[in-house]
Coordinates of C-alpha atoms in Angstrom, one line a residue:
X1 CA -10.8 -25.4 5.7
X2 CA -7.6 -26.4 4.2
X3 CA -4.8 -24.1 3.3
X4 CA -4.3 -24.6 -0.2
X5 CA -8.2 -24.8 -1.1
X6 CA -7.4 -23.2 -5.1
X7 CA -11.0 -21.9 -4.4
X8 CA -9.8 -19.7 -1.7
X9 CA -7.4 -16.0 -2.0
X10 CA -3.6 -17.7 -1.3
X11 CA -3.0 -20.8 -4.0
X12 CA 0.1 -20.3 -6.2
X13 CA 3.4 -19.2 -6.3
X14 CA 4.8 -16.3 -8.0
X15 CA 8.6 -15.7 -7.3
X16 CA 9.2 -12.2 -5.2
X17 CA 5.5 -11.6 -4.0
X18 CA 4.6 -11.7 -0.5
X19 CA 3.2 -15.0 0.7
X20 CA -0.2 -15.1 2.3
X21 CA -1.7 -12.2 0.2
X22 CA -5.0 -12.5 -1.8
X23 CA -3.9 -13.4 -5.9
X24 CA -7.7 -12.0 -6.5
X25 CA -6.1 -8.9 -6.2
X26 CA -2.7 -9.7 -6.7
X27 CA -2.4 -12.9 -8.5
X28 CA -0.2 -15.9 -7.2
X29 CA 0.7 -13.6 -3.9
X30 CA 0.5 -15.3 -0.5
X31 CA -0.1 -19.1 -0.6
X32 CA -0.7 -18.8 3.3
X33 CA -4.8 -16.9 3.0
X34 CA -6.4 -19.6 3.6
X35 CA -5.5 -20.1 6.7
X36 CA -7.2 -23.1 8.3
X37 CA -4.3 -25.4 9.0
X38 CA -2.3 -24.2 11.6
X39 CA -3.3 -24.9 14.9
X40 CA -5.3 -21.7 16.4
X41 CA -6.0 -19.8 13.3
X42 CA -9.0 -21.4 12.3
X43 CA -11.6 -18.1 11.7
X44 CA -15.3 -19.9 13.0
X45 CA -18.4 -17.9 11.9
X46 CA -20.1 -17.6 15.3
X47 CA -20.2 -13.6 16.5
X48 CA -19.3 -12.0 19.6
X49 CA -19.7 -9.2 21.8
X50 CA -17.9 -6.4 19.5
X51 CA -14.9 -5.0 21.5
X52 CA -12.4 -2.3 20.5
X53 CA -8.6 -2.9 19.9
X54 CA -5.3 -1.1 18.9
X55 CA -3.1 -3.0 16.8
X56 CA 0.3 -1.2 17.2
X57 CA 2.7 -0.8 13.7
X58 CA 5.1 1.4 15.3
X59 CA 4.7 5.4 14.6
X60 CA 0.8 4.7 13.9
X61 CA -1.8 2.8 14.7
X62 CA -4.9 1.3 13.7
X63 CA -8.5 1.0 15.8
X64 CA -10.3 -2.1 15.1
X65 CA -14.0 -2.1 16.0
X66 CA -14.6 -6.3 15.8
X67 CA -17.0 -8.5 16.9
X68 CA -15.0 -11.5 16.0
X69 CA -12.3 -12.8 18.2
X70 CA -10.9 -15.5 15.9
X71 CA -10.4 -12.3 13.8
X72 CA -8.7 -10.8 16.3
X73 CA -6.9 -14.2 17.0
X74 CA -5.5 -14.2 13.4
X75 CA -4.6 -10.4 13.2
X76 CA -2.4 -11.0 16.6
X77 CA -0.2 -13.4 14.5
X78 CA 0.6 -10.6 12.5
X79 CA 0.6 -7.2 14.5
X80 CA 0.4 -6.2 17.7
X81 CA -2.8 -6.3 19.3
X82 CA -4.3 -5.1 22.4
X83 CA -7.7 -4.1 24.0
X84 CA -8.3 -0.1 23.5
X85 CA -8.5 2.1 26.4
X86 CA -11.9 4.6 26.7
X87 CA -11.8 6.9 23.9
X88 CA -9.5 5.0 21.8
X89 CA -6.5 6.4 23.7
X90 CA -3.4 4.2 22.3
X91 CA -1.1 5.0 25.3
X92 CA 2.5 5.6 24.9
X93 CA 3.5 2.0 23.0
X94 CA 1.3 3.3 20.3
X95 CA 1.8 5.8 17.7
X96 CA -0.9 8.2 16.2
X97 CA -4.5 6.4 15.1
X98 CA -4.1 6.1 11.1
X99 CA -7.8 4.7 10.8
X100 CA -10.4 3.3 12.5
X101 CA -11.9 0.1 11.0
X102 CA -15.1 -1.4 12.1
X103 CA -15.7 -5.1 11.2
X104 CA -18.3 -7.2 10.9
X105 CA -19.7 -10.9 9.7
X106 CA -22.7 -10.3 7.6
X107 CA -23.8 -9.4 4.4
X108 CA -22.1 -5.9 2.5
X109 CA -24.4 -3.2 3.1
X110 CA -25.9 -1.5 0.1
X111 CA -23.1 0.9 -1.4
X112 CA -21.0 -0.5 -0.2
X113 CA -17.7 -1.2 -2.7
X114 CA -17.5 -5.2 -2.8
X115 CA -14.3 -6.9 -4.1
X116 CA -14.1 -10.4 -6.1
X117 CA -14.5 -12.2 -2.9
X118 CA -18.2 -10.9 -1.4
X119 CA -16.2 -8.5 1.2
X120 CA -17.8 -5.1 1.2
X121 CA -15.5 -2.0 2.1
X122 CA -16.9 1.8 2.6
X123 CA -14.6 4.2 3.6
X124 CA -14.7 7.9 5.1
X125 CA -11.3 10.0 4.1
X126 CA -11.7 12.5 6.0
X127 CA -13.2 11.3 9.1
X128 CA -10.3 8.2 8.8
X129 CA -12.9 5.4 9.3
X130 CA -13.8 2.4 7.1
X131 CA -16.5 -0.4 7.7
X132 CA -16.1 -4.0 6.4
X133 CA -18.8 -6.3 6.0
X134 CA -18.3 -10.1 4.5
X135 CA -19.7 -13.5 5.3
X136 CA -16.7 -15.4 4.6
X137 CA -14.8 -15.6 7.7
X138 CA -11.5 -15.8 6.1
X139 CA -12.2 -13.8 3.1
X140 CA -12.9 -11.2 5.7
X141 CA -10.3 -11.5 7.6
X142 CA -7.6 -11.5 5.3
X143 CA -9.0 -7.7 3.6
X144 CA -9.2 -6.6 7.3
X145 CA -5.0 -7.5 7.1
X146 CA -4.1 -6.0 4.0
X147 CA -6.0 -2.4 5.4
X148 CA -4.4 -2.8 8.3
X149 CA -1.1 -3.5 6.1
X150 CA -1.9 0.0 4.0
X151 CA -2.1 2.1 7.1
X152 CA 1.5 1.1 7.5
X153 CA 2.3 1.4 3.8
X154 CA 0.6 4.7 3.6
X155 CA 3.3 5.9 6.5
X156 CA 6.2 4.8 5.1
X157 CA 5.0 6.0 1.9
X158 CA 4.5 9.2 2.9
X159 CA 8.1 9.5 4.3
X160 CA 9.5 8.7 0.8
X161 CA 10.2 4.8 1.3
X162 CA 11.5 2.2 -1.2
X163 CA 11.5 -0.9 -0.6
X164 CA 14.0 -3.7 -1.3
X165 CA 14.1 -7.7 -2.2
X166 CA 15.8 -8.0 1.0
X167 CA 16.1 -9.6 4.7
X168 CA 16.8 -7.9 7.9
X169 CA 18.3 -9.1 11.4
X170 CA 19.8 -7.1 14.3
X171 CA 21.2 -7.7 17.7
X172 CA 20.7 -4.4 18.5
X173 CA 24.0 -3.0 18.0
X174 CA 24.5 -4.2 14.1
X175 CA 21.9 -4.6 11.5
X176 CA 22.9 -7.1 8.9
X177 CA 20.9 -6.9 6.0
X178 CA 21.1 -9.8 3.2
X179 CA 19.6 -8.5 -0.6
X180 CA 19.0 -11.1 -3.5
X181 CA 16.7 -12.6 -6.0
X182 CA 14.6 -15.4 -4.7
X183 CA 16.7 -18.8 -3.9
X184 CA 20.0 -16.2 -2.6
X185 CA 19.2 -17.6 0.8
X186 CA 17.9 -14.6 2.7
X187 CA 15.3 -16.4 4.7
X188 CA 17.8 -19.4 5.5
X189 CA 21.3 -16.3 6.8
X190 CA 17.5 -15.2 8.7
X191 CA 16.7 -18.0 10.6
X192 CA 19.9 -18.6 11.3
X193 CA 20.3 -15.5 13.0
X194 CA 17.1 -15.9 14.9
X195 CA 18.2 -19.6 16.0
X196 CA 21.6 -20.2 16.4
X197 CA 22.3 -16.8 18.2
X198 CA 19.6 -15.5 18.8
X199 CA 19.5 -12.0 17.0
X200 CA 15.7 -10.4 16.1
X201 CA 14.4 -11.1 12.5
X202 CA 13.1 -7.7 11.2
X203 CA 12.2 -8.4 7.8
X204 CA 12.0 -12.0 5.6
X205 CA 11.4 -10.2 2.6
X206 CA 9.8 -6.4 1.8
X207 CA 12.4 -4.4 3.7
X208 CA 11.2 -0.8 4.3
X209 CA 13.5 2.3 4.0
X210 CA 12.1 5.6 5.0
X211 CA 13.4 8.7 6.5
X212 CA 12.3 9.6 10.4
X213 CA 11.2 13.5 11.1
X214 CA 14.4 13.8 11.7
X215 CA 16.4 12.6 8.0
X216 CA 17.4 9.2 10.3
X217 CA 17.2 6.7 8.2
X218 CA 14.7 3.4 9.5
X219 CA 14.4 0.2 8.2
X220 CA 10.9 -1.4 8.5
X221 CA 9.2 -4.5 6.6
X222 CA 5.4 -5.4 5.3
X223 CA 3.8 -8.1 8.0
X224 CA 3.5 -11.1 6.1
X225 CA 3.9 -14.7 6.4
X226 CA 7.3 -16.2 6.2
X227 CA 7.5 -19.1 3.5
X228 CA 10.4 -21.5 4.3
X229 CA 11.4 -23.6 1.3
X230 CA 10.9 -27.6 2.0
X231 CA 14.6 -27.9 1.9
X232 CA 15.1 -25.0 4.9
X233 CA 12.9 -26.4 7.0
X234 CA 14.1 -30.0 7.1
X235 CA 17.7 -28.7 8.0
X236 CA 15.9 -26.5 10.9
X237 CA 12.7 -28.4 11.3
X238 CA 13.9 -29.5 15.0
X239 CA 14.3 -25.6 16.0
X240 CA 11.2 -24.7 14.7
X241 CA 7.4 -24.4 16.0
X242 CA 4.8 -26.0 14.1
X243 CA 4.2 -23.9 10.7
X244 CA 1.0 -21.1 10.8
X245 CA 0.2 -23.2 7.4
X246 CA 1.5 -25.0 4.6
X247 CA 1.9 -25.0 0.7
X248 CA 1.7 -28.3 -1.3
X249 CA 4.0 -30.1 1.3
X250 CA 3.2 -31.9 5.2
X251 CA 5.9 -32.0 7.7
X252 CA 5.6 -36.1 7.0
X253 CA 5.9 -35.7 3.1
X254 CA 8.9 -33.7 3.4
X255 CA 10.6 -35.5 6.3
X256 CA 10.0 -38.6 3.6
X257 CA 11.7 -37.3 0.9
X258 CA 15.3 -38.5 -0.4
X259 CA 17.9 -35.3 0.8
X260 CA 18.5 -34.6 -2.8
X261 CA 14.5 -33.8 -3.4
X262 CA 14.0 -31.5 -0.7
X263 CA 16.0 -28.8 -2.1
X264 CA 14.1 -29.1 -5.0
X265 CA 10.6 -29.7 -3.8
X266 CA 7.8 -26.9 -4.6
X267 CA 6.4 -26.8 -1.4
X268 CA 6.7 -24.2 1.6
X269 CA 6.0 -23.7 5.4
X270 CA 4.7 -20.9 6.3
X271 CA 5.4 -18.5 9.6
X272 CA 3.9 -15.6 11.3
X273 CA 6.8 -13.3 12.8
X274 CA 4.8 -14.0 16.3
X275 CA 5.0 -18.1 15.7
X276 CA 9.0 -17.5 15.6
X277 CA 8.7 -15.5 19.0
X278 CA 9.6 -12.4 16.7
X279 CA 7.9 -9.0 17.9
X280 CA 6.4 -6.9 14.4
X281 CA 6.5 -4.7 13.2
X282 CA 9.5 -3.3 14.5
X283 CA 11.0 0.1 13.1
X284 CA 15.0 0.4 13.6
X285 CA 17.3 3.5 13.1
X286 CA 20.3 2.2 11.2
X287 CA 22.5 5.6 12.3
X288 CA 22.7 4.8 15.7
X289 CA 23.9 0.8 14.6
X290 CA 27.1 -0.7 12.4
X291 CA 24.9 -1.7 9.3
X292 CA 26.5 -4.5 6.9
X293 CA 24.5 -4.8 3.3
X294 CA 25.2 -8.2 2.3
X295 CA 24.3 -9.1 -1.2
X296 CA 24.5 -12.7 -1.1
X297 CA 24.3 -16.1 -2.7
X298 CA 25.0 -19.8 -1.9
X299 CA 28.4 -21.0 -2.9
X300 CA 29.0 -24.5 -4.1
X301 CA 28.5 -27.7 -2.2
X302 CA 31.4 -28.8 -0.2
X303 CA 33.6 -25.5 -1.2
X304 CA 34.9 -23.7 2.1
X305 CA 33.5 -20.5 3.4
X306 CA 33.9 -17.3 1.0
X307 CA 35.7 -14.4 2.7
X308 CA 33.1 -11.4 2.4
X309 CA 34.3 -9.3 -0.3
X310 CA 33.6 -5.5 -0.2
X311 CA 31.9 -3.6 -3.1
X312 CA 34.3 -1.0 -4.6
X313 CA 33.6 1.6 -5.2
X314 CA 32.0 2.1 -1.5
X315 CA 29.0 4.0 -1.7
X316 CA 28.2 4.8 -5.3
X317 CA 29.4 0.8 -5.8
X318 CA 26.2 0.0 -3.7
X319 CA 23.5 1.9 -5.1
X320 CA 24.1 0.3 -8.2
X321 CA 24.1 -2.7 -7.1
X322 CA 20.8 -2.8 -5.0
X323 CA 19.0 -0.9 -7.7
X324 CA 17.8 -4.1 -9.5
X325 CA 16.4 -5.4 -6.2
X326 CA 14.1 -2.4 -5.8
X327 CA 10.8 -3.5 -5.2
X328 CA 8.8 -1.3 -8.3
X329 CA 6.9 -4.6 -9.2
X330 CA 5.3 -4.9 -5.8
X331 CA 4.5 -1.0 -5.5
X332 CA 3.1 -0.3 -8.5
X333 CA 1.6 -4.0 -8.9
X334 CA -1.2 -5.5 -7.7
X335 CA 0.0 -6.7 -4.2
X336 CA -0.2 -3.4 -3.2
X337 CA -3.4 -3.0 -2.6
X338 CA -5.4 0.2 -1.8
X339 CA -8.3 -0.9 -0.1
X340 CA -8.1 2.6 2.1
X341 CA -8.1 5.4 -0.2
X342 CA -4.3 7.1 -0.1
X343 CA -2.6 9.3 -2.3
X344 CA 0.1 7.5 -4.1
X345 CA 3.5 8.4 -5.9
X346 CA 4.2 8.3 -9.3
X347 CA 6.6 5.6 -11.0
X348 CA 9.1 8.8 -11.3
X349 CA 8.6 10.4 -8.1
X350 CA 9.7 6.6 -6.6
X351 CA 12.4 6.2 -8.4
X352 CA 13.6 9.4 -7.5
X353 CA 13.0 8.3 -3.5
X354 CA 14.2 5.2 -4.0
X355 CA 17.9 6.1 -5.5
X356 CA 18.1 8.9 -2.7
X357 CA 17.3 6.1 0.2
X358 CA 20.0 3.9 -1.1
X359 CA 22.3 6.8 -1.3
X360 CA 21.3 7.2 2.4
X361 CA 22.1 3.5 3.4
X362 CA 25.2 3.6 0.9
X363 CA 26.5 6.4 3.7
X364 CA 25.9 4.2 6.7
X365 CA 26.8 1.1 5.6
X366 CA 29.1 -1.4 4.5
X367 CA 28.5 -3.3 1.5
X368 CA 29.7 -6.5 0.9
X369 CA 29.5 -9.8 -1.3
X370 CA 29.3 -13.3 0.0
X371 CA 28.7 -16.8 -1.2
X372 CA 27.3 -18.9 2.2
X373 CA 26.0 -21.8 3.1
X374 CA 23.3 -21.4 5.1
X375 CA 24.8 -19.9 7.9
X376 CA 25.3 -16.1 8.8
X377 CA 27.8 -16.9 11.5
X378 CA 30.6 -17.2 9.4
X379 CA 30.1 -13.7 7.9
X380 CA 29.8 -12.2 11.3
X381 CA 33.1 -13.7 12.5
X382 CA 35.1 -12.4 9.2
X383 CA 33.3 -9.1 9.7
X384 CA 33.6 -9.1 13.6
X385 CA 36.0 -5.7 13.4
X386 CA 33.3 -3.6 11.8
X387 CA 31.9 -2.9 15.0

């Protein structure tokens, strides 16, 4: 099992999706689905005895009823996930049990609603349950993700979220977090915050906004596999674990090419938040932090470090700029799939949520431009008073 089998859910590449998502449902998402190259997340078809576990996304959580533990295996790179007390009780890390989801390898049962790929889904609304059935072991695992993904997207959802093209890192005091197309650099200012000083990565790409019970606004992102561009990775490639998986590109192929290819090479590495020692999903109040938007882009090679240069006007100057780099093409497209039955927003009623969340991170935050260069250090130290 290789993991750019074109045959499988993950081959292709379409700018601003969400690597390692199925492009059945959502074409040319996630190039990561097919899993089977990274060491340990190999899915093997044997069965065992069926166990009961609570994967933790913050305010809720999920019961998975599996009899699987490679499935469980390649869930853990994703969420946190822990053997269930008697009665399903979650504990205090946990939040409230969104859905319980019982999975198994074998053939759909009969009813059952199948998708493209031979994985059967039945679902009961009101008792909050859902059974999966599929003999594909990576087929099945990678549905059993995006459900567990909707439980999480049906919270946020419900407290009025957007969500933006944008990375996310803290160290616990500040929150910096870096908007822009694809190619601005967001993943590279990321890593660099996770490895040169050490900060917590809380979103790659699909930052949440919602409001807590209290009108607090939290930042949150989707669990998804991080793609690293072949360029990125050779300048970090002797801080980093091994990749979870790969996209059209080997650690030797890329370590072979000329420096003036790599930047320009197709391929990726991919990440789980877990492989980069990053806990996930994490859910952080920005009033109680300094937040810094940064809406950034890579200046020219060789120039000397931009000074950060604030939006004007403050505020109003903000929402308009990070209302192109709201996410309506993942909400209302086909990445966002609805495998568990959830009531859903219209188009209007988003927008509407969407401008009043960036009005509420417009009033904590400071909004800035900046042309880098691959670094986020330099931006902190020209910033350091803003604390």
């Amino acid at each position: 099992m290789t993991g750019n089998d074109s045959t499988r859910e993950g081959s292709g590449d379409n700018p601003g999706d969400d690597p390692g998502d199925n492009p059945g449902d959502d074409p040319g998402d996630d190039p990561g689905d097919d899993l089977g190259s990274a060491p340990g997340h190999g899915l093997a078809v044997g069965l065992g005895g069926g166990e009961d576990y609570v994967i933790d996304l913050g305010p809720v959580a999920v019961v998975l009823q599996a009899a699987q533990r490679d499935l469980v295996e390649y869930l853990s790179g994703f969420y946190a996930v822990r053997r269930a007390g008697s009665g399903h009780e979650t504990g205090s890390r946990c939040g409230q049990v969104q859905w319980e989801i019982d999975v198994r390898l074998g053939a759909p049962d009969a009813g059952m609603t199948c998708t493209r790929w031979g994985v059967g889904v039945d679902c009961d609304p009101g008792a909050r349950r859902a059974r999966v059935r599929g003999v594909d072991p990576v087929h099945l695992a990678i549905t059993v993700r995006k459900m567990v993904r909707e439980a999480l997207v049906e919270f946020c959802g419900s407290r009025a979220a957007t969500m933006l093209h944008a990375s996310a890192v803290t160290d616990g005091a500040r929150v910096v977090i870096v908007v822009g197309d694809k190619g601005a650099g967001k993943t590279t200012l990321g890593l660099s915050a996770v490895l040169d000083l050490g900060w917590t990565l809380l979103s790659n790409d699909h930052l949440l906004l919602y409001r807590d019970h209290d009108a607090t606004l939290v930042v949150t992102s989707l669990p998804t596999p991080i793609p690293v561009k072949t360029g990125t990775w050779c300048d970090w490639s002797h801080r980093l674990p091994a990749p979870w998986d790969t996209e059209a590109i080997t650690p030797e192929r890329a370590r072979a090419l000329p420096a003036g290819q790599r930047y320009r090479s197709p391929g990726r590495f991919l990440y789980t938040y877990r492989g980069l020692g990053q806990p996930h999903p994490l859910h952080t109040r920005l009033a109680e932090r300094t937040v810094d938007v940064v809406l950034a882009g890579y200046g020219r090679a060789g120039a000397l470090p931009a000074e950060p240069r604030q939006i004007e006007p403050q505020g109003v100057g903000l929402v308009d700029a990070l209302g192109e780099h709201v996410r309506f093409d993942w909400w209302f497209g086909p990445a966002n799939t609805h495998l568990l039955p959830r009531a859903e927003r219209t188009p209007a009623q988003f927008a509407a949520d969407s401008t009043q969340r960036l009005h509420d991170l417009a009033a904590v935050a400071t909004a800035t431009r900046w042309t880098h260069h691959g670094h986020l250090g330099p931006f902190l130290a020209a910033t350091a008073s803003r604390r």
